[in-house]
PDB file of C-alpha atoms in Angstrom:
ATOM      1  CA  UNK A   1     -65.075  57.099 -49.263  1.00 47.00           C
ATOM      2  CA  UNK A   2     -66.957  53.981 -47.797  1.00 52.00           C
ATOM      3  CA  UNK A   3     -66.950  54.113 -43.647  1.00 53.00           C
ATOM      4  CA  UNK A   4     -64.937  50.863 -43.180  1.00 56.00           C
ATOM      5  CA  UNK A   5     -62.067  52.281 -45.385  1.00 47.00           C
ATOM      6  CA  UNK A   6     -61.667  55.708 -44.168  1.00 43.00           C
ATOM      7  CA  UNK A   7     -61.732  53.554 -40.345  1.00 51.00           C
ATOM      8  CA  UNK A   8     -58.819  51.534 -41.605  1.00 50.00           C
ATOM      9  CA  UNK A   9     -57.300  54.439 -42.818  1.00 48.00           C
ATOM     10  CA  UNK A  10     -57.292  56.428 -39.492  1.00 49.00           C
ATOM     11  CA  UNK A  11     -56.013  53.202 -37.705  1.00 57.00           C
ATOM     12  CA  UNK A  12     -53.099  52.717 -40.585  1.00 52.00           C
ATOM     13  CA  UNK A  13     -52.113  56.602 -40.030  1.00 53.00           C
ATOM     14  CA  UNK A  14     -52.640  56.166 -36.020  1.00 56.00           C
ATOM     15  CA  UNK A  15     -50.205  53.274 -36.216  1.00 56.00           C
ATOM     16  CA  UNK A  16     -47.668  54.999 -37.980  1.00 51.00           C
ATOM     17  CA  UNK A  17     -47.433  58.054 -35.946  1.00 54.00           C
ATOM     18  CA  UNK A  18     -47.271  55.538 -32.580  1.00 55.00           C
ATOM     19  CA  UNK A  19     -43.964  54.067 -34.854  1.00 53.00           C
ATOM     20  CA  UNK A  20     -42.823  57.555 -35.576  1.00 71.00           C
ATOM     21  CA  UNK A  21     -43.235  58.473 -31.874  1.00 76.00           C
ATOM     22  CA  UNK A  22     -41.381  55.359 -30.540  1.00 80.00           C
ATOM     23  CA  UNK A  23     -38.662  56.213 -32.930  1.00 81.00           C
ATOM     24  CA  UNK A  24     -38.027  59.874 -31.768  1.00 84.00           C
ATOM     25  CA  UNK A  25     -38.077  58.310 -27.982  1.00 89.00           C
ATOM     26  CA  UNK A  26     -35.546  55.405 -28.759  1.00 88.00           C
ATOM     27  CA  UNK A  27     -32.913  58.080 -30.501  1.00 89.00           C
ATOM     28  CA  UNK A  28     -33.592  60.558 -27.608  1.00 91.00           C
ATOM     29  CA  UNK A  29     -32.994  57.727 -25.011  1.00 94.00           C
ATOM     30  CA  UNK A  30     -30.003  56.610 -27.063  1.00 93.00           C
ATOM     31  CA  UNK A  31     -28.240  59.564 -27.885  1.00 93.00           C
ATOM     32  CA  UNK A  32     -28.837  60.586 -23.834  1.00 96.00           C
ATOM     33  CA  UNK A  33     -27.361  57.423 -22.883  1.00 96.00           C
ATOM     34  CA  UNK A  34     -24.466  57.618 -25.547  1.00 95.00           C
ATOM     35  CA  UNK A  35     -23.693  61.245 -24.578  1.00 95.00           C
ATOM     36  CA  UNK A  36     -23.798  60.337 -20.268  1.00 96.00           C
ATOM     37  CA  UNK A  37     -20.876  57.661 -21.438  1.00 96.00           C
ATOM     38  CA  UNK A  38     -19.149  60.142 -23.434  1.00 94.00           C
ATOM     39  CA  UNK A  39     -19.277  62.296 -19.967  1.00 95.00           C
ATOM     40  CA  UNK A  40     -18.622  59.594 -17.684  1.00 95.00           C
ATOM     41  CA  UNK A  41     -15.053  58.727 -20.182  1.00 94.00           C
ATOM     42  CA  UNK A  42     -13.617  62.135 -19.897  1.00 93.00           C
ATOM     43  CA  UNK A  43     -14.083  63.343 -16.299  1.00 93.00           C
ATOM     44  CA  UNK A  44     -14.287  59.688 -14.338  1.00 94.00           C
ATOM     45  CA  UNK A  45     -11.291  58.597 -16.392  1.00 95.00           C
ATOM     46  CA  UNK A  46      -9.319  61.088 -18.954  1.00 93.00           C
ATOM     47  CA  UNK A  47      -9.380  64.954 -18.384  1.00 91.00           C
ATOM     48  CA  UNK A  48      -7.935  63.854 -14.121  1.00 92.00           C
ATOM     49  CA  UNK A  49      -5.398  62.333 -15.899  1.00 93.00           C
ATOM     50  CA  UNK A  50      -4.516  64.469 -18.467  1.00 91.00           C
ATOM     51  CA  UNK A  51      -5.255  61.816 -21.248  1.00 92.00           C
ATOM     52  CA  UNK A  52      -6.578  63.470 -24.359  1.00 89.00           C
ATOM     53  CA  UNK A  53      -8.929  61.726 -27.315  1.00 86.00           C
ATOM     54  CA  UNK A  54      -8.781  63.129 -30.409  1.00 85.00           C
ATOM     55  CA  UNK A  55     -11.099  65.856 -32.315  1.00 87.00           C
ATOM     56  CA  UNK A  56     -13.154  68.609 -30.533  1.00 89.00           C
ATOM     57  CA  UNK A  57     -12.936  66.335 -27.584  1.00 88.00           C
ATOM     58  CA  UNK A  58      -9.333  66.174 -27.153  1.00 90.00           C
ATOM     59  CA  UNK A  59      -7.986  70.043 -28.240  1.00 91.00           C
ATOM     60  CA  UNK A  60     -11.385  71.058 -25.083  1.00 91.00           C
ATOM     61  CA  UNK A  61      -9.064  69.138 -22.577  1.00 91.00           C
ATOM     62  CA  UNK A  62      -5.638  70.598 -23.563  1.00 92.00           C
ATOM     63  CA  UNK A  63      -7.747  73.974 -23.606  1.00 92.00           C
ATOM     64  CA  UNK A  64      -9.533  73.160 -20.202  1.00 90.00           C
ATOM     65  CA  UNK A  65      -5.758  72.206 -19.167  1.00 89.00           C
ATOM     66  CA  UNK A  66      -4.050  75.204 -20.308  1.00 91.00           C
ATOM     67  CA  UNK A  67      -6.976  77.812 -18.873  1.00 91.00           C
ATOM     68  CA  UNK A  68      -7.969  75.976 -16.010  1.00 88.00           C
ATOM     69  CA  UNK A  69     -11.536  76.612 -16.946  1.00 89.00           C
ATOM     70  CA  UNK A  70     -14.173  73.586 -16.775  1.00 89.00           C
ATOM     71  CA  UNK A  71     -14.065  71.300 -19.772  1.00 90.00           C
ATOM     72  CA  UNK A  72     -17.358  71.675 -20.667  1.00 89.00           C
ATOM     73  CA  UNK A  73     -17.324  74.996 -22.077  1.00 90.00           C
ATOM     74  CA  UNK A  74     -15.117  74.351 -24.265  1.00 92.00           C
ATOM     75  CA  UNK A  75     -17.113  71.029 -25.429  1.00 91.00           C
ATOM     76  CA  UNK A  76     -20.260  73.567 -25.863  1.00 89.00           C
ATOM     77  CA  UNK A  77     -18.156  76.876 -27.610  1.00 90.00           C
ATOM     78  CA  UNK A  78     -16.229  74.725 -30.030  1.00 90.00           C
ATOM     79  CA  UNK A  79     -18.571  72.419 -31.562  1.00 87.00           C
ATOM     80  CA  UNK A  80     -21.510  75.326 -31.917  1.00 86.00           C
ATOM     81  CA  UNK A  81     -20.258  76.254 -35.074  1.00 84.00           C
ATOM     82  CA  UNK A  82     -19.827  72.682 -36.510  1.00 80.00           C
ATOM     83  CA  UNK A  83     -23.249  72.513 -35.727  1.00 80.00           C
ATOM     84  CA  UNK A  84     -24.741  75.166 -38.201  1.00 80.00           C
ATOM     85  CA  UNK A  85     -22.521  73.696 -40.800  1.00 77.00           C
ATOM     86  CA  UNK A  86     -23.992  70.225 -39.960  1.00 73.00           C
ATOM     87  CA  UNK A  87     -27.540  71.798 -40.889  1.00 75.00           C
ATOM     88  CA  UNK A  88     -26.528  72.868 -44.172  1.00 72.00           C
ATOM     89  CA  UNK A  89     -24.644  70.174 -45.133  1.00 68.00           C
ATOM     90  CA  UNK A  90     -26.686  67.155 -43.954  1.00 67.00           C
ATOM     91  CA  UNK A  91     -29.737  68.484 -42.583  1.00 73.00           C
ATOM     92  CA  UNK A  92     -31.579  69.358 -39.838  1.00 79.00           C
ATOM     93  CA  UNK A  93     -32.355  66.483 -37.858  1.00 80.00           C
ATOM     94  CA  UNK A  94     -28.463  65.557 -37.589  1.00 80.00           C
ATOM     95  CA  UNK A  95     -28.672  69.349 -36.448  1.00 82.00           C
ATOM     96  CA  UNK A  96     -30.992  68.842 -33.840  1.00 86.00           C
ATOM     97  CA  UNK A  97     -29.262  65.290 -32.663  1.00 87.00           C
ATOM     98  CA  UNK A  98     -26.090  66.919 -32.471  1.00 87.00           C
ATOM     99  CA  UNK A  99     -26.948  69.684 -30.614  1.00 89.00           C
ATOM    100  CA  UNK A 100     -29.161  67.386 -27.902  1.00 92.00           C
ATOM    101  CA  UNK A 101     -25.791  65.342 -27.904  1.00 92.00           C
ATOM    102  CA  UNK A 102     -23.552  67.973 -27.150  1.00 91.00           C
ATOM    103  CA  UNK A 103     -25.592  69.872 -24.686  1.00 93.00           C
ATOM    104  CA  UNK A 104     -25.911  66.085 -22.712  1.00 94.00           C
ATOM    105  CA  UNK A 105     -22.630  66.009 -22.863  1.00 94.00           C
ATOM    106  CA  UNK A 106     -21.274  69.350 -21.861  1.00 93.00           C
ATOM    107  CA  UNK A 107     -23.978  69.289 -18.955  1.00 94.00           C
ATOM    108  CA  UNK A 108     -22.890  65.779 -17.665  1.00 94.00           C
ATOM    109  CA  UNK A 109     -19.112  66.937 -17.906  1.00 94.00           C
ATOM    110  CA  UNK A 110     -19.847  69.738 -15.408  1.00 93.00           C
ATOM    111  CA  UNK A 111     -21.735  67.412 -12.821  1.00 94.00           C
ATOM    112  CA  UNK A 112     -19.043  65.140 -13.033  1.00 93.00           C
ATOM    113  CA  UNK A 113     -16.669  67.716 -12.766  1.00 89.00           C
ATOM    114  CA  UNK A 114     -16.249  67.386  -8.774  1.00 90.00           C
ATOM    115  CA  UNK A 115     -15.920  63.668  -8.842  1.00 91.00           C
ATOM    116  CA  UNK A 116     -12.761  62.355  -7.974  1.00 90.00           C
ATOM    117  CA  UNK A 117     -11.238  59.533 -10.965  1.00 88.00           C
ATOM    118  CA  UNK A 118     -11.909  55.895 -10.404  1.00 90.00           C
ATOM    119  CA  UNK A 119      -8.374  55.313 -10.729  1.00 91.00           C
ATOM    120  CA  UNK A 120      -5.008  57.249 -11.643  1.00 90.00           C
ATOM    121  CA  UNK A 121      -2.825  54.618 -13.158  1.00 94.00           C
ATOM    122  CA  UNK A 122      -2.748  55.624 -16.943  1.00 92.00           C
ATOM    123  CA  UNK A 123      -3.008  52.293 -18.482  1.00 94.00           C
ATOM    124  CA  UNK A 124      -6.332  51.601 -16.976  1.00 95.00           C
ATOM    125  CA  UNK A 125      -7.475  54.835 -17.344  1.00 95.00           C
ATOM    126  CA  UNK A 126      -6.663  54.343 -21.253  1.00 94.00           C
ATOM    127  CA  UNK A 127      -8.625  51.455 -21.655  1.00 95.00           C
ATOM    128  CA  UNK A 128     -11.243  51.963 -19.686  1.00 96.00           C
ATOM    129  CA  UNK A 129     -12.022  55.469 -20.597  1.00 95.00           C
ATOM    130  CA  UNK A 130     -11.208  54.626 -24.281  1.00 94.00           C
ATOM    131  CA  UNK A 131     -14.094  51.825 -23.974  1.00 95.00           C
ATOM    132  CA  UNK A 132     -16.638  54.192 -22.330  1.00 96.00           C
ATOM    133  CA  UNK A 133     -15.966  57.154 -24.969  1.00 93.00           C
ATOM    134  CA  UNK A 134     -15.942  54.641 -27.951  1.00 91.00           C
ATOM    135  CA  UNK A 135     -19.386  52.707 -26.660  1.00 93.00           C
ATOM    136  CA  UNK A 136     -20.960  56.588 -25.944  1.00 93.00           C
ATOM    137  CA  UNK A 137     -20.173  58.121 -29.443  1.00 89.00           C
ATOM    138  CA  UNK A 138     -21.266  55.210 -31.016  1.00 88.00           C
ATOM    139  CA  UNK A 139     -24.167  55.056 -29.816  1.00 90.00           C
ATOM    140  CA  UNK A 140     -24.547  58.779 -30.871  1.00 89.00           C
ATOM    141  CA  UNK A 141     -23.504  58.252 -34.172  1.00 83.00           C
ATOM    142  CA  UNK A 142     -25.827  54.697 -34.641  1.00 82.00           C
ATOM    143  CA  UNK A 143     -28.850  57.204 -33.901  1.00 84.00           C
ATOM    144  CA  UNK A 144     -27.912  60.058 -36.355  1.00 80.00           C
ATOM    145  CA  UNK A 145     -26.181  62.446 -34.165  1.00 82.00           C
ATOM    146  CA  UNK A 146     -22.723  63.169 -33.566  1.00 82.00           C
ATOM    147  CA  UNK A 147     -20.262  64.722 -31.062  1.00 84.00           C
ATOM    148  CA  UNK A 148     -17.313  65.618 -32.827  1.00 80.00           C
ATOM    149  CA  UNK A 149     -16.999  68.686 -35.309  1.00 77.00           C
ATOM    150  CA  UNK A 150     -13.921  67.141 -37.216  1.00 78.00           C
ATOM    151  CA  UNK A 151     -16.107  64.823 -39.287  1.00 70.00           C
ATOM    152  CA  UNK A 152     -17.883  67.958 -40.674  1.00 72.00           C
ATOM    153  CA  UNK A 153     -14.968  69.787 -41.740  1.00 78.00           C
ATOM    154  CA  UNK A 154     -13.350  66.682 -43.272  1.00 75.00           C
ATOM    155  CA  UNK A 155     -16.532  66.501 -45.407  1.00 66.00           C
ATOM    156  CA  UNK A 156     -15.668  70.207 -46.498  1.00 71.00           C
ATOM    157  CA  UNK A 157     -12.327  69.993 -46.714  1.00 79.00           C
ATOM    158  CA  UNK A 158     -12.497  66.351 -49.186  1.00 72.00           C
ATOM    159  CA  UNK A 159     -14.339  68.237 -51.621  1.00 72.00           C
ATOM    160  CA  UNK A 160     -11.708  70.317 -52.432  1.00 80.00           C
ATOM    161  CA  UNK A 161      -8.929  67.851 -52.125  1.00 82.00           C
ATOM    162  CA  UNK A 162      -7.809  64.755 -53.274  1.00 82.00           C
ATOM    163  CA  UNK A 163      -7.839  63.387 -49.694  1.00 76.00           C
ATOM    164  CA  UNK A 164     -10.537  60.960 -48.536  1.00 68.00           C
ATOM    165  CA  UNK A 165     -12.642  62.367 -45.431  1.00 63.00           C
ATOM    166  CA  UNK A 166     -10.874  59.025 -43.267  1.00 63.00           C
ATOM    167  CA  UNK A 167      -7.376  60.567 -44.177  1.00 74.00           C
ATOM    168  CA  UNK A 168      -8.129  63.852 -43.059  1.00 81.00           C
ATOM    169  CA  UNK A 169      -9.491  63.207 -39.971  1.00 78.00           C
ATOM    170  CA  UNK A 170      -6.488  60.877 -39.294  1.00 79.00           C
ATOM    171  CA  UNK A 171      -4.154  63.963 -39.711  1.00 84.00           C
ATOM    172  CA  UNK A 172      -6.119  66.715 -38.243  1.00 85.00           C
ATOM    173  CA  UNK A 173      -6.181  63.982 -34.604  1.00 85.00           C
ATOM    174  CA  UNK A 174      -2.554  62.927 -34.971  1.00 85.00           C
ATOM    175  CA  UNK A 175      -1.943  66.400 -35.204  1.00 88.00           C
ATOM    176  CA  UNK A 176      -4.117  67.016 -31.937  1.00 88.00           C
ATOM    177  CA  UNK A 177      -2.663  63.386 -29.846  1.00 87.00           C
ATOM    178  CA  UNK A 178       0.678  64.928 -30.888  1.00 87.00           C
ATOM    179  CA  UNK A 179       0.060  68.350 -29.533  1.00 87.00           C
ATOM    180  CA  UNK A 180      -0.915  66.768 -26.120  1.00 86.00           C
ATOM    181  CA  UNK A 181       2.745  65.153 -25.861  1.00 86.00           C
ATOM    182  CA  UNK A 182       3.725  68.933 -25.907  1.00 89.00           C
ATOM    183  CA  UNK A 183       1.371  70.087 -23.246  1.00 89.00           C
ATOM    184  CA  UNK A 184       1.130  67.025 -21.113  1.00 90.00           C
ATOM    185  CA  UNK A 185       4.637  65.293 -21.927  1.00 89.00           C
ATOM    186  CA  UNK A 186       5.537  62.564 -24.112  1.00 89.00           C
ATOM    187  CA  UNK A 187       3.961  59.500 -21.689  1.00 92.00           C
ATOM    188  CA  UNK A 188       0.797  61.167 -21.386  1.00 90.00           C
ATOM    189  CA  UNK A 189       0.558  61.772 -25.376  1.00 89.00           C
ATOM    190  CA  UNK A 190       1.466  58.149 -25.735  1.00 92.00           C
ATOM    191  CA  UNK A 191      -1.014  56.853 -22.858  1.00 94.00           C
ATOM    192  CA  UNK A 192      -3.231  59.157 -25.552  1.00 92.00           C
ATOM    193  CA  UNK A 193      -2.442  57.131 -28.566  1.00 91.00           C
ATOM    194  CA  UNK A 194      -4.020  54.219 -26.772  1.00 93.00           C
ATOM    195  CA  UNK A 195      -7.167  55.706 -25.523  1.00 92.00           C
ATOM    196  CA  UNK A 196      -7.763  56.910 -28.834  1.00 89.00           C
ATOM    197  CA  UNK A 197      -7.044  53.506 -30.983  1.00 90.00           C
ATOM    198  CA  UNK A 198      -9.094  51.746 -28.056  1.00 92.00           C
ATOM    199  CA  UNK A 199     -12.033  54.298 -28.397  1.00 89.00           C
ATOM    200  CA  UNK A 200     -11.812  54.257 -32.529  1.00 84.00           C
ATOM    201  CA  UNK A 201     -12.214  50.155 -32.147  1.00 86.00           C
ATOM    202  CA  UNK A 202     -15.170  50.359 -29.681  1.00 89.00           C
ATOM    203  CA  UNK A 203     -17.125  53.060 -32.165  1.00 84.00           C
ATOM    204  CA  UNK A 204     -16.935  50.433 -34.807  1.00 78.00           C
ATOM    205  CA  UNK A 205     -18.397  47.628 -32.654  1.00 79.00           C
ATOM    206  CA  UNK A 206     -20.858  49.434 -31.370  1.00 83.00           C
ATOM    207  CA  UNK A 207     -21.674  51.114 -34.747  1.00 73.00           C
ATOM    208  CA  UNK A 208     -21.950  47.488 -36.452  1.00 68.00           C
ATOM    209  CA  UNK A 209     -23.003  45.549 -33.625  1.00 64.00           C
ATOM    210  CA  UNK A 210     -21.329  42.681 -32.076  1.00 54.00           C
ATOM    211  CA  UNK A 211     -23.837  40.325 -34.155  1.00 54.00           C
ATOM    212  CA  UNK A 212     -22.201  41.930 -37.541  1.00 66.00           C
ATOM    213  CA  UNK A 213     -23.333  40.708 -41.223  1.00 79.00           C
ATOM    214  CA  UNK A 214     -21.166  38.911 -43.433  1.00 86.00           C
ATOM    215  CA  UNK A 215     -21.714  39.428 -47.478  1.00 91.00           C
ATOM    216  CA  UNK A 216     -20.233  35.798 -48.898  1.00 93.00           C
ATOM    217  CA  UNK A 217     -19.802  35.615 -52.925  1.00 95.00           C
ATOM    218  CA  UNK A 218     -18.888  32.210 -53.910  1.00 94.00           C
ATOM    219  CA  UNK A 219     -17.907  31.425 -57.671  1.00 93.00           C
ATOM    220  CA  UNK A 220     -17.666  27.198 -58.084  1.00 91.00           C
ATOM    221  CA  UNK A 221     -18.434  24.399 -60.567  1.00 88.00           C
ATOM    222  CA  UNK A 222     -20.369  23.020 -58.052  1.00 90.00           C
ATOM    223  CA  UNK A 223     -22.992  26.001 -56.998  1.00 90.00           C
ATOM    224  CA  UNK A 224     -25.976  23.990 -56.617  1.00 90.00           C
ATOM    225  CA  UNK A 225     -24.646  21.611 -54.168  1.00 92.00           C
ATOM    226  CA  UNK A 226     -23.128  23.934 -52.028  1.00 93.00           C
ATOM    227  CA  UNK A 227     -25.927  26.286 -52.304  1.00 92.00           C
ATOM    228  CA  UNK A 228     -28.562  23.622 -51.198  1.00 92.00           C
ATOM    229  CA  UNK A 229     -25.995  22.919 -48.222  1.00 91.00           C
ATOM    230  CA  UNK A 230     -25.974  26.304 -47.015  1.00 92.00           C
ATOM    231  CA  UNK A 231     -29.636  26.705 -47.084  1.00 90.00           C
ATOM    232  CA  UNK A 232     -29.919  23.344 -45.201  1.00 89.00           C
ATOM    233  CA  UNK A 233     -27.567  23.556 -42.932  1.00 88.00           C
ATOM    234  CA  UNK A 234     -27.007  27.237 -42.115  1.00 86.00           C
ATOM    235  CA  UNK A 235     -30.866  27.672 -42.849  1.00 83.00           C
ATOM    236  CA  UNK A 236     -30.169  30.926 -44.066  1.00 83.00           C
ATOM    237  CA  UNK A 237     -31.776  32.064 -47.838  1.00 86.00           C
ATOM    238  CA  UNK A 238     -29.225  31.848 -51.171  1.00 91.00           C
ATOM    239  CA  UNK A 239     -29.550  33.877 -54.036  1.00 90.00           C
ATOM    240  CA  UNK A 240     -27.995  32.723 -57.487  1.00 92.00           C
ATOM    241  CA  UNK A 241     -25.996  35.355 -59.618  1.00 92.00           C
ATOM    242  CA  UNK A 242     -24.836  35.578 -63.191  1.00 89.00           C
ATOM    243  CA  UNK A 243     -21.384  36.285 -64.425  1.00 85.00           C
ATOM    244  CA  UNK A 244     -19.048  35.953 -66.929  1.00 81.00           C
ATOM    245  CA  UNK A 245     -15.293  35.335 -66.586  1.00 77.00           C
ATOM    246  CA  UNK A 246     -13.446  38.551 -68.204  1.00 75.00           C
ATOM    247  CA  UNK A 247     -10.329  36.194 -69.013  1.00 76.00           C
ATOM    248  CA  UNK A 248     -12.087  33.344 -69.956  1.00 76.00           C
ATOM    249  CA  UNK A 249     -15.412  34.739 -71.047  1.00 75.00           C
ATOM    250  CA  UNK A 250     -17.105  31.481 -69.805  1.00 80.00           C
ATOM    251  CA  UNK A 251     -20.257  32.023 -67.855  1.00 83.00           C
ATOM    252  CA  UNK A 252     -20.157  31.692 -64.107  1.00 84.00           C
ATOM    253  CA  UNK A 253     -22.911  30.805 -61.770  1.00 88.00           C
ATOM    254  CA  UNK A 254     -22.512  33.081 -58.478  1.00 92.00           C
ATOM    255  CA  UNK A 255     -23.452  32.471 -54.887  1.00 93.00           C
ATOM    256  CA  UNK A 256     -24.142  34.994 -52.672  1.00 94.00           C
ATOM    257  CA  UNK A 257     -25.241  34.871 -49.018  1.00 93.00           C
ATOM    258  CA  UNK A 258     -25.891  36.768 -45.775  1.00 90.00           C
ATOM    259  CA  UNK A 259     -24.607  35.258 -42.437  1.00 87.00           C
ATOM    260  CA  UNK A 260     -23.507  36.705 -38.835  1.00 78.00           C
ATOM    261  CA  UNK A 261     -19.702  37.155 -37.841  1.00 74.00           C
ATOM    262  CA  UNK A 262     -20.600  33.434 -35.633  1.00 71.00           C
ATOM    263  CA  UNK A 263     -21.489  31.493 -38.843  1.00 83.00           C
ATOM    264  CA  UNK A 264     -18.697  32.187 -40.867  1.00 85.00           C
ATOM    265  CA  UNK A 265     -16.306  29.667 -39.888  1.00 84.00           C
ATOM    266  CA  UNK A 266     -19.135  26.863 -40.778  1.00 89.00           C
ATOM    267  CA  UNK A 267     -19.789  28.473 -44.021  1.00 91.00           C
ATOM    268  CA  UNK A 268     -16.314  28.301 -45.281  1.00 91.00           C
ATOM    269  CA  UNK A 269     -16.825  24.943 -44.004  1.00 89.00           C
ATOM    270  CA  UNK A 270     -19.939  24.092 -46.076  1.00 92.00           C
ATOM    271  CA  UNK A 271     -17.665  25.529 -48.995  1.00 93.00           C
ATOM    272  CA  UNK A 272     -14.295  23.351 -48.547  1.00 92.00           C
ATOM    273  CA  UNK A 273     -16.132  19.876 -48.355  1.00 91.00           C
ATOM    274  CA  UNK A 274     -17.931  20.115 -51.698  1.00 92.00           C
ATOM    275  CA  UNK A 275     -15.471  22.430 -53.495  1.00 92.00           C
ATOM    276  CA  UNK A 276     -11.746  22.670 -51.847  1.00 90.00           C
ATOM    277  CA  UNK A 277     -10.784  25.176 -55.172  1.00 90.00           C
ATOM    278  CA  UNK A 278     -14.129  27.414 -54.808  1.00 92.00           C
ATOM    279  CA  UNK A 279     -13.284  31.261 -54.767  1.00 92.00           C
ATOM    280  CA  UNK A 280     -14.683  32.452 -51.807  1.00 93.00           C
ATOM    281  CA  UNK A 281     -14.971  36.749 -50.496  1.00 93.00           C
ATOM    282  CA  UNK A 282     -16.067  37.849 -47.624  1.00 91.00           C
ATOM    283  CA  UNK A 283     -16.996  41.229 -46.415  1.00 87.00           C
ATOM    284  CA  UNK A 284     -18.525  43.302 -43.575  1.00 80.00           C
ATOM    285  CA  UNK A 285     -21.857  44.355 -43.721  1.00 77.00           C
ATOM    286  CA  UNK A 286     -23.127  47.434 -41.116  1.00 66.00           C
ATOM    287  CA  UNK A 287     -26.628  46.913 -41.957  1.00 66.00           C
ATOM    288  CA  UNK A 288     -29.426  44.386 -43.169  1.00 67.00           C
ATOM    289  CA  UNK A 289     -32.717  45.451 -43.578  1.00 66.00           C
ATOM    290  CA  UNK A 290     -35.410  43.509 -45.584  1.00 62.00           C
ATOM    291  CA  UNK A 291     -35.587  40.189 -47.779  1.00 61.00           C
ATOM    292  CA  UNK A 292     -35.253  36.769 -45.571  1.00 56.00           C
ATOM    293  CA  UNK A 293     -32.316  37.260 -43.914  1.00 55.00           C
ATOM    294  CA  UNK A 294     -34.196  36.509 -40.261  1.00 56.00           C
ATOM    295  CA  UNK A 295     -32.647  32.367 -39.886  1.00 55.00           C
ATOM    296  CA  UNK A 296     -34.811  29.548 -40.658  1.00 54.00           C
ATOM    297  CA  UNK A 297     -35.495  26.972 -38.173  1.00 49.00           C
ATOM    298  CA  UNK A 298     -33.734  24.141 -39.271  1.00 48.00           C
ATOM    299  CA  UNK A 299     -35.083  20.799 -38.505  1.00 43.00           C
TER     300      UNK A 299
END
């Protein structure tokens, strides 16, 4: 091998591993951060107030509650088994992110343990500590770790059932927010309800990011004009399509288009003025990776 390639080889393979490297430290640093929040939701703002979440999280508080031990043992105990399923079903770097996760977690649950809540009035405490838990977890989950055994045995349990994994984990926490309203009372499991819809909400922001994607497919007579508008004006790249009508069997020239959540109102725009009748669709995207979908200066 000549001297000059096996030198750009060593700097192509010392390049990657710095990549690799500043991967591992941004999920670490993630995950840590996502897991503190997690910490910081439950004993700044729910388990003083007997508010619950739902999953592992929320049956550790009405267990904490019931044996007046510290939350975070139960956070540790409950999810170690989830954990060796999550290794053989998905693998063993979600393993190892779950476990850092949890372990941040139940550690930052017992130095917060002896703080006093910000605030007891359970609407604030619902919002507030349903916004922190939702942004933590998220943040987990975004970097390939999790904090919540449920999702693992809803996995299990779809492949034997006709139920989607979303359905089951819907019953097995309505089940849990429902069992609070037994243990805590019927405000408290209600105050619950919210904390947990709030939290559920913020996940999904911070999963897809408050700059979310937007697929567009547009079907019109009149695809070249508004395909040369939207590349002008929106200065983002359009690809062209083929289709065919099944009723009609004519063929059908298809736009389709990438844009953020903030340019969708102007592309519907763009769409109306040349062709009021167009068929328009529009759907979320959680990731785009590749192609030209970085914006175009437009001049």
């Amino acid at each position: 091998m000549p001297e000059e390639m096996f030198k750009k080889l060593q700097q192509q393979q010392a390049q990657h591993m710095k990549m690799s490297k500043s991967k591992l430290l941004r999920r670490i640093l993630l995950i840590f951060i996502g897991s503190s929040l997690v910490s910081v939701g439950l004993e700044i703002f729910l388990v003083p107030n007997n508010i619950i979440d739902g999953g592992i999280v929320g049956i550790s508080i009405i267990l904490a509650h019931l044996s007046k031990m510290p939350i975070s043992v139960f956070l540790l105990l409950l999810n170690l088994p989830f954990l060796f399923l999550g290794y053989k079903q998905i693998g063993k770097t979600f393993a190892l992110s779950t476990l850092f996760a949890v372990l941040v977690m139940s550690v930052g649950t017992a130095l917060l343990h002896p703080v006093p809540a910000l605030t007891d009035d359970p609407l604030l405490v619902s919002v507030f500590g349903g916004i922190t838990l939702g942004i933590g977890v998220g943040m987990v989950l975004r970097s390939g770790g999790s904090l919540d055994g449920t999702e693992i045995i809803a996995i299990l349990i779809s492949k034997k059932t006709p139920f989607s994994v979303g359905e089951i984990i819907m019953f097995i926490n309505l089940f849990i927010l429902s069992s609070a309203g037994f243990v805590f009372g019927s405000t408290h499991a209600m105050y619950s309800l919210i904390a947990y819809f709030i939290a559920y909400k913020m996940i999904d922001a911070t999963m897809e990011g408050f700059d979310e994607s937007k697929a567009v497919w547009i079907i019109s007579d009149k695809n070249e004009q508004i395909g040369d508008a939207l590349l002008q004006r929106l200065g983002r790249g359009v690809t062209y399509l083929n289709g065919e009508g099944a009723f009609t069997g004519a063929s059908k020239r298809i736009i389709f288009i990438v844009i953020t959540r903030l340019e969708e109102a102007k592309c519907k725009s763009i769409v109306e003025e040349h062709d009021p009748q167009a068929f328009l669709a529009v759907g979320n995207i959680h990731d785009v990776r590749g192609g030209r979908f970085k914006k175009k200066d437009i001049h």
